Each structure stands twice: as structure tokens, then as C-alpha cells.
XYZ file of C-alpha atoms in Angstrom:
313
model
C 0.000 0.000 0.000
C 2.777 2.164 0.144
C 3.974 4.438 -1.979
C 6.726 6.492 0.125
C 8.628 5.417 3.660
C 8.156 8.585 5.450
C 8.332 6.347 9.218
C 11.798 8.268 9.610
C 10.356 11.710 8.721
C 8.397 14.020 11.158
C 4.992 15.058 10.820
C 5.919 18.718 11.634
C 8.380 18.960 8.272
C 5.693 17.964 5.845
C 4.633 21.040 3.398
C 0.893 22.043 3.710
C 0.924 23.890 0.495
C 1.509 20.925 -1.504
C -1.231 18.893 0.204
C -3.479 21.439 -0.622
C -2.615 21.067 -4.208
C -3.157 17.196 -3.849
C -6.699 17.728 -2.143
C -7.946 19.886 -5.043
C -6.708 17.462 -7.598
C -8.722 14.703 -5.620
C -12.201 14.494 -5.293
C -12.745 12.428 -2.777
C -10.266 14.610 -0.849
C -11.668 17.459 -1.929
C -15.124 16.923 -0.797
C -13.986 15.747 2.569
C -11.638 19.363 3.079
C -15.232 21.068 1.380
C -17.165 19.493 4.586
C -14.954 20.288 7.208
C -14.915 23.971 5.905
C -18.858 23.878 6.093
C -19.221 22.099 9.286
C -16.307 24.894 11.007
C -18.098 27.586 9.240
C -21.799 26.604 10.507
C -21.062 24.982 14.121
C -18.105 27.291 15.633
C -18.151 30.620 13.697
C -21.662 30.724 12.617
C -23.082 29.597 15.627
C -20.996 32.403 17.447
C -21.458 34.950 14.737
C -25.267 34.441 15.507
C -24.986 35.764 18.701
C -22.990 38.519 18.641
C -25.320 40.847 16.069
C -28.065 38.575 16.408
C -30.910 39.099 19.215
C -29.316 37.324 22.509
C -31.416 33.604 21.959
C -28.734 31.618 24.220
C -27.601 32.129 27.361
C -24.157 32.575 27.750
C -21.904 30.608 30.509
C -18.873 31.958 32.043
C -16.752 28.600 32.535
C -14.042 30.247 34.625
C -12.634 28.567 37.791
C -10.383 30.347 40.094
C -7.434 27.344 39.411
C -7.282 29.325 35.800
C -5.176 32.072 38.139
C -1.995 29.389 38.450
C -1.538 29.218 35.154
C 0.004 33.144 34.064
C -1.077 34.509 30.785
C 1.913 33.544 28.500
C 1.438 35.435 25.072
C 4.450 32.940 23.918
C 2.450 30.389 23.746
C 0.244 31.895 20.754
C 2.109 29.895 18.195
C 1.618 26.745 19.683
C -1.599 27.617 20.741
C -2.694 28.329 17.023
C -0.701 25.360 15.598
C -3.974 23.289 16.452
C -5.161 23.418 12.742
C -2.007 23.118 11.183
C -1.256 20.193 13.597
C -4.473 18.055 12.192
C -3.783 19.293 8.352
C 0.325 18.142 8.689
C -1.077 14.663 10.041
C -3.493 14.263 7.076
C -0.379 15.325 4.240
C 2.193 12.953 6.074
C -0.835 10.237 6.148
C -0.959 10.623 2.270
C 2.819 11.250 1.244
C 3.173 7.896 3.293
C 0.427 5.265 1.841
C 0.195 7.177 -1.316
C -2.840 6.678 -3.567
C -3.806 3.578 -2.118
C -3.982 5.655 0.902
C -6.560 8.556 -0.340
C -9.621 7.025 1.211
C -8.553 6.455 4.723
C -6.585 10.076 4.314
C -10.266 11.582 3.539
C -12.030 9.568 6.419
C -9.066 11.134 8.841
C -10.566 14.570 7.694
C -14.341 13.662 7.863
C -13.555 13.011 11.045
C -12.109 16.346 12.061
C -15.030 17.983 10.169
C -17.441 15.903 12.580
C -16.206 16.622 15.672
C -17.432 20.489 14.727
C -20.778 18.948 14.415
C -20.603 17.115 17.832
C -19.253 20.366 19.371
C -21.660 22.792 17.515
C -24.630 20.485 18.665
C -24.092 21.674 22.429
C -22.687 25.427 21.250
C -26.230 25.470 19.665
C -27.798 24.746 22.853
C -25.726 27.180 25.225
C -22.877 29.065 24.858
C -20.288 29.736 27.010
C -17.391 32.362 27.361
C -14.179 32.600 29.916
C -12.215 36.448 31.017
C -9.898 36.333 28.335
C -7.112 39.941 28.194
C -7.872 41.824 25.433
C -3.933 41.727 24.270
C -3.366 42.557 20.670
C 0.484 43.256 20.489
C 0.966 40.248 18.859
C -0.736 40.190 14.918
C -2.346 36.184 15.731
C -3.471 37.612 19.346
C -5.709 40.264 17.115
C -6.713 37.854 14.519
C -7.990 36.009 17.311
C -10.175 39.105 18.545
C -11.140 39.899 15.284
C -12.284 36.394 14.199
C -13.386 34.494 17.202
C -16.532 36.184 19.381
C -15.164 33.423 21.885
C -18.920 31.892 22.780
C -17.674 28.367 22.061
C -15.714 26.816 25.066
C -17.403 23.776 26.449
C -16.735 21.577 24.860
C -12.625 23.070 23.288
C -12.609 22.006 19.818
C -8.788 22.706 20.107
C -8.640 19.753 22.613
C -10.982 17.759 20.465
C -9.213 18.427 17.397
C -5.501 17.378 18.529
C -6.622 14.870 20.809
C -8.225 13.325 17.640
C -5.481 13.461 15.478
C -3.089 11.725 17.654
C -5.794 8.729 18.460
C -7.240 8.488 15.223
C -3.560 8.244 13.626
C -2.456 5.464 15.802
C -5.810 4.015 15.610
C -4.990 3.907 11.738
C -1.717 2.786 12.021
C -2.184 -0.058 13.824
C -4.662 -1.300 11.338
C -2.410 -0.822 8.602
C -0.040 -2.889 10.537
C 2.240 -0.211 10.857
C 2.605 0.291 14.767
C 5.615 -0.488 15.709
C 7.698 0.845 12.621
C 5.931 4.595 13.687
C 5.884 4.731 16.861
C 7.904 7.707 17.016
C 5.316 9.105 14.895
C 2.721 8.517 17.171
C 4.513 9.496 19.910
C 4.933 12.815 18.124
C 1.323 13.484 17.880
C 1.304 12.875 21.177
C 3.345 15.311 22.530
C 1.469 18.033 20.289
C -1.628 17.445 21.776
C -0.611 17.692 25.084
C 1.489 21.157 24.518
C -1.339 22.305 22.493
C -3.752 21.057 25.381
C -1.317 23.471 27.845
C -1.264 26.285 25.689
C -5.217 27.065 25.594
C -4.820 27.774 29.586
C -1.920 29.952 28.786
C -3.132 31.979 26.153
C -6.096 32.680 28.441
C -8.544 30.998 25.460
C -9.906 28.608 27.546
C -10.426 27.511 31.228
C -9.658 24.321 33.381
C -12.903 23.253 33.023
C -12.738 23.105 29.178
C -10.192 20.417 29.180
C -12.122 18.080 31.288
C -15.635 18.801 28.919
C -13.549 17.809 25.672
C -11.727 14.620 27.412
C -15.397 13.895 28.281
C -16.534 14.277 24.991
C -13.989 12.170 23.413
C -14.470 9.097 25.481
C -17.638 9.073 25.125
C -17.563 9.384 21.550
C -14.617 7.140 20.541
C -14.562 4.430 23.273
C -12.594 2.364 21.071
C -9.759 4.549 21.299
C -9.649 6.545 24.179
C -11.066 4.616 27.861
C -11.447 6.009 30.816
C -8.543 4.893 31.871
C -6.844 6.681 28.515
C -8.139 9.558 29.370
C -7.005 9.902 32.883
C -3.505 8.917 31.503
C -3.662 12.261 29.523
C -4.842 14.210 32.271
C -1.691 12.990 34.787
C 0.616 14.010 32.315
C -0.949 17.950 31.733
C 1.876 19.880 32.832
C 4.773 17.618 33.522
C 6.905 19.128 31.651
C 6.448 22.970 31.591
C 8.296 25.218 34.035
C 5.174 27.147 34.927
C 2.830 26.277 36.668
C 4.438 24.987 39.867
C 4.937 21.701 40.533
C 2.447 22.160 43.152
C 0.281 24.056 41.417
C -0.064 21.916 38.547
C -0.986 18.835 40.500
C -3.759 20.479 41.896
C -4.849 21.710 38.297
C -4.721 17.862 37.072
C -6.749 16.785 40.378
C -10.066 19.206 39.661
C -9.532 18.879 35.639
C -9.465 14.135 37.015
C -12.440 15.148 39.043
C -14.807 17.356 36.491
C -13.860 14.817 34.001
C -14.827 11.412 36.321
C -18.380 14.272 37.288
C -18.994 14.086 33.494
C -18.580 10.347 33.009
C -20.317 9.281 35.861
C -23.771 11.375 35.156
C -23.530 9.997 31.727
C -24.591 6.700 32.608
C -28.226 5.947 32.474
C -28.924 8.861 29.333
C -28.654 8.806 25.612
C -27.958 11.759 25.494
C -23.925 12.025 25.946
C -24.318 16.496 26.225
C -27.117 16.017 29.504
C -24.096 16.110 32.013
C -21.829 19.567 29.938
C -25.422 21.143 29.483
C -26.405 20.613 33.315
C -22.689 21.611 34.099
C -23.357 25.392 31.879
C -26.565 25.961 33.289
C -25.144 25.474 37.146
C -22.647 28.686 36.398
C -22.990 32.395 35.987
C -24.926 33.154 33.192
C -26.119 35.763 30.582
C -29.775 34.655 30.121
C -31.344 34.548 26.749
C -34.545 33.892 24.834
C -33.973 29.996 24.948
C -33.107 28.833 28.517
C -34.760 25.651 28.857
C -32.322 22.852 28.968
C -34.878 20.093 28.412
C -36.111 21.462 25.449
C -32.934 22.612 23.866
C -31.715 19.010 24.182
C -35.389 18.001 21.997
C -35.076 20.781 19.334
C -30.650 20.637 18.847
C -30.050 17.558 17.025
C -27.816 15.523 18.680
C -24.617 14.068 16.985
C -22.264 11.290 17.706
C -22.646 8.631 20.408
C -24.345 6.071 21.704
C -26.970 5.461 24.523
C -25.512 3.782 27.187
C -26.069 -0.023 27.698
């Protein structure tokens, strides 16, 4: 199946420009990339868009905890921070340089897959929206293309946690069908690291809160049992921090503790329902709010279709 043995190349040196010339010279490439585009431009920027010159129809969370304060606004971090779509894109090119044209279908079902998780996300953004203090820092040209572009209404569940948390598992999911585990392990392991410094960065970049992380760890276990267990989960939690200088030693264990404990809230109160956004949608409606029009969680959860998942056995 292969056309190239890139096992000895990273995943962070392949060219994006030149995978974007191979998507638009491949349909069924193209009209995965096409969906993703729709899905990101309907369930995180339309959905926010909506809001902010539309009439106030959602109530608005704030999703800040006061454990957000140990972790110092870091503008440094922007790069990594914004590296999130990048990250997913460089995945899908190295996927394709490396199985080739045999390789185009399970390359395009990588990137449905990102395009879906906007729909899984957008299905509880269209329900209730919810917001953290972020600075309003613009020094830096991607800090004010983040101002400019993102109304920030869509934080529970982070689609930057979804996203790179995704690409590493659905890689190695991949890879190990292929056969192929072993030989790119380092590859994996790559992915790995990413997500976890691209996990970091949202606290440090002020984007997000702690209680973000533990909504989109949720979110993927519930969604992809297969690939990421409890157990994996909490695995990726007691690593958060390990290796960064700031927060505290200290500090950062007691950061991993309440993100362990929000996430084991959310898995436990999803027993028993079908539908897998009851427990984030209870969790938004418990905080500080700015009411709108359409406040009635029980209904919300009727008239938003939901996406992904399966009821509980």
C-alpha cells in the first residue's frame, strides 16, 4: 500500500501547500476538506457569529474557575496555541505522502472526522454558549486575529482539545490497522506530545479555562470508546503539565486533580442517558450566566439535534 517510507520523517516537516494542491486534484479529498470547511463555518463561527449581532437567543456561561489564576497569561504560547489546525492538516499530508494513492480514502475519512467533531461540538454550542475572562492583548498580529475572528462563545466543549486529541488517536488508531505500529511509533509518539502542549497552551493563552479540558476529554471518550477509555483519558490528564516550568509543581498537581475530578463528574452522570451532552449542558446551566430567549435545557436538548454517540447499555 505504500507508496513512500516517510516512518523516519516528522509530521511537523511535511509542506501544507503541496497537500493542498493534492486535495484539489482529488475528489474524494476534496469533498472531505469542502465538509470540514462547512461544518467549522456553521457549528463554531456561525453559531458564534449568531450571537454577537443577532438578538441574545442563548444564554451565555462563564466557565471560569479560580485554578485558571496558576496558570500566568503567556502570550508565547500563541504559536503553539494556534498550531492546532495546522497540527491536524500536517497529520493528514504525512498520512498521504506515506500510503500514497492507495492511501486517499482512509486520508479523507481522517478529515471527515475532524469535520465531525465540529458537528458534535456545535450540537451543544447550539444549545448554550459559554465564554471565559480572556485579556484583550493585541500586540501580537495572531493575538488580534484572534479578537477579530473568534466572538469566543464556544468553550465547552474546546474544539482545540478535540481536534488534537483526535489526530493523535485516530492516527495510531490507523496505524495499527495498517499494521504499521511499531515501525511509527515515534510518529505517534509525536502526535502525542502536540496534543498535550497544544492542550497546555489554551490555559496559557487565556482561550480557555480548566474546566474546558475536562468537557472535551469527556466528549472524546464518550464518543470514541474504542480509542480513548477512561482509563486513557485519565492517563492524559496525569501528564498535563509535567513538563512545563510554569505552573508549579504544586500548582499543577492540583490543576490535574479538579480537571481528574470534572472529568470522572462528566462520566459518571452519563450513565443511564442517551444523550452524551445532559451532564456539559447541566454543568453550563449550574454557572454564571447571561440569560437569553432559549433557557430551557430540556427542550434545547429536543429541538438541537444531537450528533455522535451512543446510549448507554
Amino acid at each position: 500500500m505504500r507508496k513512500r517510507d516517510l516512518s523516519g520523517h516528522p509530521i511537523a516537516s511535511v509542506s501544507i501547500p503541496r497537500f493542498v494542491l493534492t486535495v484539489m486534484s482529488r475528489p474524494g479529498l476534496r469533498s472531505a476538506a469542502l465538509y470540514c470547511v462547512r461544518n467549522a463555518a456553521r457549528d463554531f463561527f456561525g453559531v458564534q457569529w449568531r450571537e454577537r449581532f443577532g438578538p441574545r437567543l442563548s444564554c451565555v456561561s462563564s466557565v471560569d474557575h479560580e485554578l485558571d489564576q496558576l496558570v500566568p497569561f503567556a502570550p508565547g504560547y500563541i504559536n503553539t496555541y494556534m498550531d492546532f489546525i495546522p497540527f491536524w492538516i500536517r497529520t493528514a499530508a504525512w498520512l498521504q505522502r506515506h500510503y500514497g494513492l492507495a492511501g486517499t480514502a482512509e486520508t479523507a475519512a481522517f478529515v471527515r472526522g475532524i469535520a465531525d467533531l465540529y458537528r458534535y461540538a456545535g450540537s451543544v454550542y447550539w444549545a448554550r454558549l459559554s465564554t471565559t475572562r480572556r485579556p484583550f492583548y493585541v500586540k501580537r498580529p495572531r493575538f488580534a486575529l484572534i479578537h477579530l475572528s473568534d466572538p469566543h462563545f464556544a468553550c465547552v466543549p474546546s474544539l482545540h482539545v478535540m481536534i488534537v486529541v483526535y489526530t493523535w488517536l485516530a492516527f495510531r488508531d490507523l496505524v495499527r490497522k495498517l499494521g504499521d505500529e511499531t515501525s511509527l511509533a515515534p510518529r505517534v509518539q509525536e502526535l502525542f506530545r502536540g496534543a498535550m502542549a497544544i492542550t497546555e497552551s489554551i490555559l496559557y493563552v487565556k482561550q480557555h479555562s480548566v474546566n474546558c479540558i475536562s468537557a472535551a476529554l469527556y466528549v472524546m471518550c464518550t464518543l470514541f470508546p474504542d480509542w480513548f477509555d477512561q482509563a486513557g483519558a485519565e492517563a492524559f490528564i496525569n501528564q498535563l503539565f509535567l513538563t512545563q516550568p510554569i505552573p508549579l509543581a504544586a500548582d499543577a498537581a492540583v490543576i490535574r486533580a479538579h480537571v481528574l475530578q470534572l472529568f470522572r463528574r462528566f462520566m459518571a452522570e452519563r450513565q443511564g442517558h442517551p444523550d452524551w451532552r445532559r451532564p456539559l449542558l447541566a454543568f453550563l446551566a449550574s454557572l454564571p450566566q447571561r440569560p437569553g430567549l432559549r433557557h430551557d435545557t430540556e427542550r434545547l436538548l429536543a429541538r438541537v439535534p444531537r450528533h455522535g454517540g451512543k446510549a448507554p447499555e
